[in-house]
Short mmCIF file of C-alpha atoms and ligand atoms in Angstrom, two decimals:
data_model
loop_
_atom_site.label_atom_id
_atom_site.label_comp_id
_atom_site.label_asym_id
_atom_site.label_seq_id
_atom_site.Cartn_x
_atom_site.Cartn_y
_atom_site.Cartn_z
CA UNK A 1 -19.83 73.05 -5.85
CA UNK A 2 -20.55 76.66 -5.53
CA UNK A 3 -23.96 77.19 -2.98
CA UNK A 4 -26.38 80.05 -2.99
CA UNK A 5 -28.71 79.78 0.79
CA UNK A 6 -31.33 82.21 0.51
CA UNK A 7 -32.78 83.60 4.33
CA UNK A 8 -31.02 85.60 7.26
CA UNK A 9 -31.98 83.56 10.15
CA UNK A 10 -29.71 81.12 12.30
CA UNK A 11 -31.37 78.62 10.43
CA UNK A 12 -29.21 79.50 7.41
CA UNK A 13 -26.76 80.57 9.31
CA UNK A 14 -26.92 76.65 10.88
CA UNK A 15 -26.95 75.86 6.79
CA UNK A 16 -23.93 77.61 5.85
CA UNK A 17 -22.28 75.88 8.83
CA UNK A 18 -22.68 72.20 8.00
CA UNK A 19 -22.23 73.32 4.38
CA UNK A 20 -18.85 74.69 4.79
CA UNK A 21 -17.80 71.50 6.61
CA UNK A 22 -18.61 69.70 2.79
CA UNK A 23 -15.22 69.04 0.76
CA UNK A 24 -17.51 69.54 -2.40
CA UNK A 25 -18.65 72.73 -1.32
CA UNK A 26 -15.84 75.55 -2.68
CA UNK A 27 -17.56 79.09 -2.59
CA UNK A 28 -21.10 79.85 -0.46
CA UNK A 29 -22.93 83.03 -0.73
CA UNK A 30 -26.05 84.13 1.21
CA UNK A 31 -28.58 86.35 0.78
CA UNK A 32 -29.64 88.43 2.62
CA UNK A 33 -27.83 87.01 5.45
CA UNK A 34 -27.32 88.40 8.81
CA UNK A 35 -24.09 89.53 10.97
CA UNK A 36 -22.86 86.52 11.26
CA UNK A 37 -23.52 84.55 8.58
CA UNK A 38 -20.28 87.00 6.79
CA UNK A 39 -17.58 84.66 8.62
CA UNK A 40 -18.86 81.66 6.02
CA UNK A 41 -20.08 83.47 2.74
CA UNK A 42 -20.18 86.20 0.68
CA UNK A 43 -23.01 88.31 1.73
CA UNK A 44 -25.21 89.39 -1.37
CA UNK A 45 -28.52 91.72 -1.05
CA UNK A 46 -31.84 90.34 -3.10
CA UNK A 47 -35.50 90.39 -3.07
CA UNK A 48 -36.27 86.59 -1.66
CA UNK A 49 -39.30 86.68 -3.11
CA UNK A 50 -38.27 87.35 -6.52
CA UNK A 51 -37.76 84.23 -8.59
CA UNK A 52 -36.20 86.40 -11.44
CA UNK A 53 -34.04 88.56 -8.70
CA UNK A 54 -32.97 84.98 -7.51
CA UNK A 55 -32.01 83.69 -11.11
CA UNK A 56 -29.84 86.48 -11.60
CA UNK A 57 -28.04 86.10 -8.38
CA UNK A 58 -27.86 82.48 -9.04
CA UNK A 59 -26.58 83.29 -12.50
CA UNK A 60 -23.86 85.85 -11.05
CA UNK A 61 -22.24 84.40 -8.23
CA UNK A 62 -22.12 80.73 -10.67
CA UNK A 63 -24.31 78.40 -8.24
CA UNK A 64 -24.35 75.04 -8.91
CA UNK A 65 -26.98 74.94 -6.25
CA UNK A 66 -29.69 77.16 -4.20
CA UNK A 67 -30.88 75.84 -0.85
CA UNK A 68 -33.91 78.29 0.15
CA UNK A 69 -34.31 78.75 3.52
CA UNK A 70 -37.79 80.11 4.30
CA UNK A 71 -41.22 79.21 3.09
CA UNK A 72 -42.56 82.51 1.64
CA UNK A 73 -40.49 82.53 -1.48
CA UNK A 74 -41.30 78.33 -1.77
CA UNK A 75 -44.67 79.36 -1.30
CA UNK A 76 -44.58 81.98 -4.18
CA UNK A 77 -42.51 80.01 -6.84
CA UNK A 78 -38.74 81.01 -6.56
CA UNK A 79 -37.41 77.20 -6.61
CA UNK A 80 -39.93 77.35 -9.94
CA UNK A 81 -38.15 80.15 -11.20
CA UNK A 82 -34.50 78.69 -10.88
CA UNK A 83 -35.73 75.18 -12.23
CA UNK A 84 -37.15 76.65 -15.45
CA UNK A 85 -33.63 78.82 -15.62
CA UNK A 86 -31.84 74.87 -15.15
CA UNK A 87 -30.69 76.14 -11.41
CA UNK A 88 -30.61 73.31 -8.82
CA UNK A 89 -32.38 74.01 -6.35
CA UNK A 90 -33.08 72.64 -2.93
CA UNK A 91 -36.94 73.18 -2.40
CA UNK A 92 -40.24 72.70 -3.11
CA UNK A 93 -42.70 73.89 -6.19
CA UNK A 94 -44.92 76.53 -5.73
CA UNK A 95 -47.68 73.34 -6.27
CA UNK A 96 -45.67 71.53 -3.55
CA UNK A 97 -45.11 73.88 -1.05
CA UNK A 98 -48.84 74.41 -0.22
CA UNK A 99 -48.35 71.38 2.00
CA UNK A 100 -47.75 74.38 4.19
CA UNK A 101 -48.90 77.50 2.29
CA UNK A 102 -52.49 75.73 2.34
CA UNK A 103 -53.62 73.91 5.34
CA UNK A 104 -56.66 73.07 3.70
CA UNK A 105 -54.22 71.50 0.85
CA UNK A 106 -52.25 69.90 3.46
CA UNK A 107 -55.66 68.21 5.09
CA UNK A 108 -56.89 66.86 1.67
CA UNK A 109 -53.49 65.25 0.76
CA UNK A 110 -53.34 63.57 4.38
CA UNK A 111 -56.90 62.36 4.08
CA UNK A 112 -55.86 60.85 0.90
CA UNK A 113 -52.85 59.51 2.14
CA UNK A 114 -54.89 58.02 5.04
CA UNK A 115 -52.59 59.99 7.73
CA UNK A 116 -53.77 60.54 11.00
CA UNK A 117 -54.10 64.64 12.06
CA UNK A 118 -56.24 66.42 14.14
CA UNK A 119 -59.54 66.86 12.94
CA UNK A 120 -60.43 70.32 11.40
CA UNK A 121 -62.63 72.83 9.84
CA UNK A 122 -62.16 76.14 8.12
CA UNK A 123 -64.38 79.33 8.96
CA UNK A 124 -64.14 82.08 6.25
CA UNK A 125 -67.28 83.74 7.64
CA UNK A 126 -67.67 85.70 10.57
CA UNK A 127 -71.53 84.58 11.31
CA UNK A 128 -70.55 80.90 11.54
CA UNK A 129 -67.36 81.16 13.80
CA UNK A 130 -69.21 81.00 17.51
CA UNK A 131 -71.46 77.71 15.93
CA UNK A 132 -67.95 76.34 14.79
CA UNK A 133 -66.45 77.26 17.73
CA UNK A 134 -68.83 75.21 19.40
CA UNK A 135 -67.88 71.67 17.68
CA UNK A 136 -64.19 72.09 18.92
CA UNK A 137 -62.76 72.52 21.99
CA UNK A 138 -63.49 72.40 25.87
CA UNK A 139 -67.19 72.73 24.18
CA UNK A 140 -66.80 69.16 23.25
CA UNK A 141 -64.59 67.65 25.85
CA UNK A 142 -61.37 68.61 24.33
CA UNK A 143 -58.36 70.28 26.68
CA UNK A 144 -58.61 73.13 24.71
CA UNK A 145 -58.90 75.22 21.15
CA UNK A 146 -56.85 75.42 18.25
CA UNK A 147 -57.00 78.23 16.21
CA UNK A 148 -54.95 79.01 13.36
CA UNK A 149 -54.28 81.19 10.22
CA UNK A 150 -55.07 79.53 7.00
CA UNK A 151 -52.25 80.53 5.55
CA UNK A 152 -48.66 81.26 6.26
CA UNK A 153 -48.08 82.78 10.09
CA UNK A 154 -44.50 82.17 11.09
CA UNK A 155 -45.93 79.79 14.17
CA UNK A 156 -47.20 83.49 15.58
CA UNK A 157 -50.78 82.73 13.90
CA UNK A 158 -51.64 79.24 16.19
CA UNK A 159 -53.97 79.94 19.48
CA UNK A 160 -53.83 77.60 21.86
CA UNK A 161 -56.67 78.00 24.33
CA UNK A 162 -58.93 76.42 26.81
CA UNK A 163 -60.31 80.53 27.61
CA UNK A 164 -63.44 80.17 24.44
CA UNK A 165 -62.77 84.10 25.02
CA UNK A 166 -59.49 84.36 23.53
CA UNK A 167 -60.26 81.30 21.14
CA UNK A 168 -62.86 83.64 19.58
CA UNK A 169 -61.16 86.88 19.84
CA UNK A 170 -58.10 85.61 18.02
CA UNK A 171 -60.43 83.82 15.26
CA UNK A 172 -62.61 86.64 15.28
CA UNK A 173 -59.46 88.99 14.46
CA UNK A 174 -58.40 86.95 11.65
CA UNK A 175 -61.34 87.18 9.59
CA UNK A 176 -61.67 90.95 10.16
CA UNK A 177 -58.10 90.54 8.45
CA UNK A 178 -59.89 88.48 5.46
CA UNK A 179 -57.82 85.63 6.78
CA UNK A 180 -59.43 82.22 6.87
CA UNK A 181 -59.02 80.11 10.19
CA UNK A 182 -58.85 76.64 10.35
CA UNK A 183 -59.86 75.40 14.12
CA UNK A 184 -58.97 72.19 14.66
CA UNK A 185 -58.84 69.49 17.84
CA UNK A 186 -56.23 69.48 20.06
CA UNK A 187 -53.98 66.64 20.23
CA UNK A 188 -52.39 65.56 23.28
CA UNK A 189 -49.26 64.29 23.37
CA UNK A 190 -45.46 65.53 23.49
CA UNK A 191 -44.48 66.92 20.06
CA UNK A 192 -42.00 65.87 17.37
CA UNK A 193 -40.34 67.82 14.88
CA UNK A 194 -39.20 64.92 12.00
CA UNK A 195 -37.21 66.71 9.11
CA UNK A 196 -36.74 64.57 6.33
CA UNK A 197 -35.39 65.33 2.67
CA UNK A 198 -37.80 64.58 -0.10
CA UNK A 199 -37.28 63.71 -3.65
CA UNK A 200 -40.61 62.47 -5.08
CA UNK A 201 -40.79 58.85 -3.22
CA UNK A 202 -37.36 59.28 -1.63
CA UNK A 203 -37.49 60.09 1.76
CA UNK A 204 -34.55 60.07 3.79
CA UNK A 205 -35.23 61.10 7.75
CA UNK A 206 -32.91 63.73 9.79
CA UNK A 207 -32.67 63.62 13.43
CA UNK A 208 -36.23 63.84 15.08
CA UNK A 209 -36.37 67.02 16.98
CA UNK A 210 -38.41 68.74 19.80
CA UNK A 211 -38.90 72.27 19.57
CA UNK A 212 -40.34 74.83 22.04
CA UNK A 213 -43.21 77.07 20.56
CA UNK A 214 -44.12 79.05 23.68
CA UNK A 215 -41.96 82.32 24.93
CA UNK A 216 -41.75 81.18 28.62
CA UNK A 217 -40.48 78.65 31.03
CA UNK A 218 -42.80 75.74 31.64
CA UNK A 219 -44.69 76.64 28.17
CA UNK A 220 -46.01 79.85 29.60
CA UNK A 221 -47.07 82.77 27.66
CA UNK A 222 -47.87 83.26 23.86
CA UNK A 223 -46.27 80.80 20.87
CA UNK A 224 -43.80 82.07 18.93
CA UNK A 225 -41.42 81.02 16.23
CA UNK A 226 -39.49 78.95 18.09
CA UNK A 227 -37.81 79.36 21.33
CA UNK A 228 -35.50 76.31 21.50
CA UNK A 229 -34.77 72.56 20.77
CA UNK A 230 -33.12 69.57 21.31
CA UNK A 231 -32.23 66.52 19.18
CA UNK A 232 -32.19 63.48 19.80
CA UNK A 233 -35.95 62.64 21.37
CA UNK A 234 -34.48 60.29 24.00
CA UNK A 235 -38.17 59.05 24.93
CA UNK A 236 -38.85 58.25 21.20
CA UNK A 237 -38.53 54.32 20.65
CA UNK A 238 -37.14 53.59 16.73
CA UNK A 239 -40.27 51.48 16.37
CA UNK A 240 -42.19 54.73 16.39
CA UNK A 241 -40.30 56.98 14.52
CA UNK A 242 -40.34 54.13 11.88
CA UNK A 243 -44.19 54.29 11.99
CA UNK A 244 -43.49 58.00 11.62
CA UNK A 245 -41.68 57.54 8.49
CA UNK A 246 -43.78 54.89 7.08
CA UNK A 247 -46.98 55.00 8.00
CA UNK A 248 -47.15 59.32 7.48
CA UNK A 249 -44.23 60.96 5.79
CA UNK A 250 -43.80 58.17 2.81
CA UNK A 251 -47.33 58.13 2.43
CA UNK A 252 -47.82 61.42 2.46
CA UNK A 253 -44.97 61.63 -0.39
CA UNK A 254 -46.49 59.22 -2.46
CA UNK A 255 -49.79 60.73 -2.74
CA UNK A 256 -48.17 64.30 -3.26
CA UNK A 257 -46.28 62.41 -6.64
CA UNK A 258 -49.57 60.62 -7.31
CA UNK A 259 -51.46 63.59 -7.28
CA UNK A 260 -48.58 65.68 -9.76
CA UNK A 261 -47.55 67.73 -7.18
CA UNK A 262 -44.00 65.59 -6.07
CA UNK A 263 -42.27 67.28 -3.20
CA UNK A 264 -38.72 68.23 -3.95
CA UNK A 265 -36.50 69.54 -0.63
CA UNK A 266 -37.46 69.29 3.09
CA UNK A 267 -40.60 67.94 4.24
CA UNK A 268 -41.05 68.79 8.05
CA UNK A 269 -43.82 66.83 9.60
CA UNK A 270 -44.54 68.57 13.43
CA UNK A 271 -46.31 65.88 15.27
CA UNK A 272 -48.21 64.73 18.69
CA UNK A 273 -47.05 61.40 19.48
CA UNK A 274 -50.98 60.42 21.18
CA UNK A 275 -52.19 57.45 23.25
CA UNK A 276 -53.21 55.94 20.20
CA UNK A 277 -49.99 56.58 17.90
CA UNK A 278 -48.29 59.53 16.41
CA UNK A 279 -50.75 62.14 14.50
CA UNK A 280 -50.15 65.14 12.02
CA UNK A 281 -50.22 68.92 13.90
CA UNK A 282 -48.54 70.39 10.24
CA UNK A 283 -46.48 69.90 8.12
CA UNK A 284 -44.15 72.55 6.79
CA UNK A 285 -42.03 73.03 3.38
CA UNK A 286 -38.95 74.07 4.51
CA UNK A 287 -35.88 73.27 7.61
CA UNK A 288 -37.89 74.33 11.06
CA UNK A 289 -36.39 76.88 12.91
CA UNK A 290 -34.84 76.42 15.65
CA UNK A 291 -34.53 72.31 15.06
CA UNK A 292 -31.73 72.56 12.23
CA UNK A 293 -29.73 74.69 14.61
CA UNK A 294 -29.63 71.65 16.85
CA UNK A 295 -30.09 68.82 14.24
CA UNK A 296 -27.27 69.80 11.64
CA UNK A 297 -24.77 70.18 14.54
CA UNK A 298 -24.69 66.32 15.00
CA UNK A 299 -24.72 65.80 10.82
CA UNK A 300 -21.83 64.08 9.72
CA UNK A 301 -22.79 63.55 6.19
CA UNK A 302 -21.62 66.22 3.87
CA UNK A 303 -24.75 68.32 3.82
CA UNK A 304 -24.04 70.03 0.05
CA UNK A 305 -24.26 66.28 -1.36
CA UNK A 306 -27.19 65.52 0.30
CA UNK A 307 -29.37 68.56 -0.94
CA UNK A 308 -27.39 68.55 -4.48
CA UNK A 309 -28.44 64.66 -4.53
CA UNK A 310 -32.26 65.66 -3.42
CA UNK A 311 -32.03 68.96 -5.85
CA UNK A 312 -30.91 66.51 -8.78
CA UNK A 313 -33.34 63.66 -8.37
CA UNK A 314 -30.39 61.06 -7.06
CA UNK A 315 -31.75 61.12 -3.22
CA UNK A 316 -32.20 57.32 -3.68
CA UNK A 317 -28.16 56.90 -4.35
CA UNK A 318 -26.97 58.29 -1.41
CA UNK A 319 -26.18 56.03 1.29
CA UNK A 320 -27.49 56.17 5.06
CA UNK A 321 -26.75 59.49 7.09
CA UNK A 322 -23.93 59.91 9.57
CA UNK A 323 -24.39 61.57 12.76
CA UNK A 324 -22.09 61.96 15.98
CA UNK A 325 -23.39 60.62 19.04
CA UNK A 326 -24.35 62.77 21.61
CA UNK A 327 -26.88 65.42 22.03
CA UNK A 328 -27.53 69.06 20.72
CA UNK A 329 -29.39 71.88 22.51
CA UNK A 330 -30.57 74.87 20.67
CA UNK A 331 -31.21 78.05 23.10
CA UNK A 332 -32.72 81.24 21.56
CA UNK A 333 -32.29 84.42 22.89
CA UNK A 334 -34.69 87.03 22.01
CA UNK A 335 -35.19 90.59 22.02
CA UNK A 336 -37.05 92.44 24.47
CA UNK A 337 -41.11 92.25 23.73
CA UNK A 338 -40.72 89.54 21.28
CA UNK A 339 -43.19 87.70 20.42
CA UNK A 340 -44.96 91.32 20.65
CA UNK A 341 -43.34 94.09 18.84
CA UNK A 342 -39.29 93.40 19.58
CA UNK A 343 -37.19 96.57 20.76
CA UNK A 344 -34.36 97.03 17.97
CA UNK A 345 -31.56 98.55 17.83
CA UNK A 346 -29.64 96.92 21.17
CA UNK A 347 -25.99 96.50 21.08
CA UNK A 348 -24.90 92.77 21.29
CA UNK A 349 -21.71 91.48 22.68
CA UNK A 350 -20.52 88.04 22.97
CA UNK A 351 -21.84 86.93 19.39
CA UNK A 352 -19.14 85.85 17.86
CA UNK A 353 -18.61 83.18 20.08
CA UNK A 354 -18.52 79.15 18.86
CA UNK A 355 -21.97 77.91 19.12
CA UNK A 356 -23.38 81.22 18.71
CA UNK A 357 -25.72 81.36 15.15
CA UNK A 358 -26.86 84.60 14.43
CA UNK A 359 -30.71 85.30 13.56
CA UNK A 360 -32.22 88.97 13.89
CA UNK A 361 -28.84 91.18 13.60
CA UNK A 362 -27.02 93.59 11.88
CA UNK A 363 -23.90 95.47 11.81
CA UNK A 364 -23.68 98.96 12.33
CA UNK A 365 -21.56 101.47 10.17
CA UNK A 366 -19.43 101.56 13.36
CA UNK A 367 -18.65 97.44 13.36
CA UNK A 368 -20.80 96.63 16.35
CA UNK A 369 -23.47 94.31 16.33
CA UNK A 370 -27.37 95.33 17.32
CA UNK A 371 -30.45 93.59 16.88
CA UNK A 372 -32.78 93.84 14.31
CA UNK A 373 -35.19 91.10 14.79
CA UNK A 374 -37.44 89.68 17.24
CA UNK A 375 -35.52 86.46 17.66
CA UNK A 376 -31.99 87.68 17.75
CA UNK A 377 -29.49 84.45 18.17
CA UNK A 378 -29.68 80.75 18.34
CA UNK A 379 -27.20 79.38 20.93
CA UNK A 380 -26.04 75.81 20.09
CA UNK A 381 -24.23 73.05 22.88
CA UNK A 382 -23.53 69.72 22.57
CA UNK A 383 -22.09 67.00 24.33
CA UNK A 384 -22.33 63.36 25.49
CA UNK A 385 -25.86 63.65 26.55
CA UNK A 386 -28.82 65.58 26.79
CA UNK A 387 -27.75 67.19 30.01
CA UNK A 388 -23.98 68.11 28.81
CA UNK A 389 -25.58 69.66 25.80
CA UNK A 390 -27.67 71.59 27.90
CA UNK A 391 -24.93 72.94 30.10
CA UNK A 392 -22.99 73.40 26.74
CA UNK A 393 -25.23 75.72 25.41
CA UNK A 394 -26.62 77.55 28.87
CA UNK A 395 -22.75 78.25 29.66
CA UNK A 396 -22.80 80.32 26.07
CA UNK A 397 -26.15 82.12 26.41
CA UNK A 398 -24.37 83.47 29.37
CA UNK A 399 -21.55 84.70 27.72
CA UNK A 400 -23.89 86.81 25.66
CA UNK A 401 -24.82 90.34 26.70
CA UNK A 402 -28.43 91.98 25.11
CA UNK A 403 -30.24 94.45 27.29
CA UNK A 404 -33.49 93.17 27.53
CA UNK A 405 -33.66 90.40 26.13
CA UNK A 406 -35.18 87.04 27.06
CA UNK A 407 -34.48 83.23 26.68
CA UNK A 408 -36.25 80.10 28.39
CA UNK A 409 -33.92 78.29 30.64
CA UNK A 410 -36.03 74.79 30.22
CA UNK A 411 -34.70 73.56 26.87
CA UNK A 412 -34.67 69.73 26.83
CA UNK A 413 -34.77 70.11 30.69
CA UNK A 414 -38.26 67.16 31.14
CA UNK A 415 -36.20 65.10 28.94
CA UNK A 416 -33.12 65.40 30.60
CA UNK A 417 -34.49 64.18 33.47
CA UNK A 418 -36.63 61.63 32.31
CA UNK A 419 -39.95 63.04 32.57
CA UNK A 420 -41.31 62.95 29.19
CA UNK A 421 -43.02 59.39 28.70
CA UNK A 422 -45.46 58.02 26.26
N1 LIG B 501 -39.97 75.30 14.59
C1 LIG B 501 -41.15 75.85 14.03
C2 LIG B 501 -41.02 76.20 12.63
O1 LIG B 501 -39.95 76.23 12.06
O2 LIG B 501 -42.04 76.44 12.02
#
């Protein structure tokens, strides 16, 4: 099987990985890619958010199958585009992918499905935001206020607030930017990152996953893309991931088939895990970043099968999922500034080390490797546990020089020692 992964983040880089470990898998290209992602595959240039750019690729370089990494070309109909041109193609229909393109889309299919999320309301003008603003929040007894971007953010869009200040100056911004915000109640809880593939009914779970939104130490500071993660949730009981599955991400599933719009690729469902059972925060169309960086690096399964079968309408043949035991820890390093404006440019040694996936870089005409992104590299451990994985990965991130640049040292650290509890 020949694979085309579209993206350049260590997300596809973590792709390219676990699909080069597939017997069936015989040639992989990327595009864009990255500076690392040229060890695994052929490195090809295209406009992602092309659908007939992406055909022709496709077409070229003979792909039997095109994983898509990111949600803006889902979101604008490139998985469309290779389906009409009879490409398989892991991810979802432009219809589809407004699970995440659309939160008010999302919200209507959950309330159909019955699923339980945080309760919500969109603002799209400016004169009814501080009366809104008042039904959500510390205003009404909640820790604090959500605020987010109708639309497609990378992560960077969500406020977090109990300070009604910044909770209206971030809304407030928004709609000066014709953006519609959805505010929404906060729900308490640790989070859970469930990846599962999707073909219509089909749902087959991944690894849950916890990622870490906020830049700093002890969740300090702004959100972000991602920061870090760990897989697996050792303070998740089965009984409740099972609820997960069946009681949200099935449902949900069914209801998007029912409805016409059947979800073909990865569903991510980010979730608080309340007092009174495990609620929607999002859901999202595509692998989370940086969760497959930890999750695919304890995948036995060929991982080329498993999206061709998903891709091809045959999820329901393929038998249950391998995984090694153990733990994985996901570390990100980023540049300095990020999440603000991220110097570029910065020479980067130590990259090409094992565990190291590469996410904002480049090479430079002269062979060395700089950054070009805000989050620059995903640093991967694992090991027997939680806390070997940890070490795994910390002893890497400190093999890796960046001037400036920033990582949390807390990854999986209140699970490793126990102090995550439901
Ligand atoms: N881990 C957050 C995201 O991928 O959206």
């Amino acid at each position: 099987m020949r694979v085309l992964v579209i993206g350049s983040g260590a997300r596809e880089h973590a792709l390219l990985l676990a699909l080069s470990k597939d017997p069936q898998v015989e040639a992989l290209t990327v595009a864009p890619g990255n500076a690392g992602t040229g060890a695994l595959a052929q490195q090809r240039d295209v406009d992602i958010t092309s659908g007939p750019a992406v055909v022709a690729l496709a077409r070229d370089v003979g792909a039997d199958l095109v994983v898509i990494g990111p949600e803006v070309p889902l979101v604008l109909g490139v998985a469309d585009a290779l389906r009409a041109a009879g490409i398989a193609c892991f991810g979802p229909s432009k219809d589809a992918a407004r699970i995440e393109g659309s939160k008010a889309f999302a919200k209507d299919v959950m309330s159909a499905a019955g699923v339980r999320t945080a309760v919500s309301e969109i603002v799209d003008n400016p004169g009814h935001l501080d009366a809104a603003l008042d039904r959500f929040g510390p205003a009404v007894g909640q820790q604090a206020w959500v605020v987010k971007d109708d639309g497609l953010a990378a992560g960077k869009g969500v406020v977090v607030t109990a300070d009604r200040a910044v909770a209206r100056s971030h809304a407030a911004g928004l709609l000066d930017g014709g953006h519609p915000v959805l505010l929404e109640s906060f729900l308490d809880g640790p989070e859970v990152s469930l990846f599962c593939v999707v073909d219509g009914a089909t749902v087959v779970p991944l690894l849950p996953a916890q990622d870490f939104k906020r830049v700093g130490d002890g969740d300090a500071g702004p959100n972000t893309g991602g920061m870090g993660a760990y897989t697996p949730l050792p303070w998740l009981p089965d009984d409740v991931l099972a609820r997960i599955v069946g009681e949200i991400v099935e449902p949900v599933a069914a209801e998007m088939v029912r409805r016409g719009s059947a979800f073909s690729g990865l569903l991510y469902a980010g979730l608080a895990i309340t007092s009174t059972g495990p609620a929607v925060v999002e859901f999202n169309c595509r692998f989370g970043d940086p969760e497959t960086q930890a999750v695919l690096a304890l995948l036995d399964s060929p991982l080329g099968q498993l999206l061709y079968a998903a891709a091809t309408g045959s999820l329901a043949d393929v038998g249950p999922l391998q995984w090694q035991d153990g733990s994985a820890v996901a570390v990100v390093i980023a540049a300095e500034n990020y999440p603000g404006r991220p110097r570029l440019g910065d020479v980067i040694t130590g990259a090409e080390k094992a565990g190291v996936l590469h996410a904002g870089t480049e090479r430079r005409a002269d062979g060395a490797v700089v950054s070009s992104g805000g989050r620059v590299l995903s640093v991967v451990g694992t090991g027997a546990d939680l806390a070997a994985a940890r070490a795994a990965a910390y002893e890497t991130v400190g093999a890796v020089r960046l001037p400036g640049s920033h990582f949390r040292t807390d990854i999986g650290l209140a699970a490793a020692q126990g102090r995550i509890q439901l």
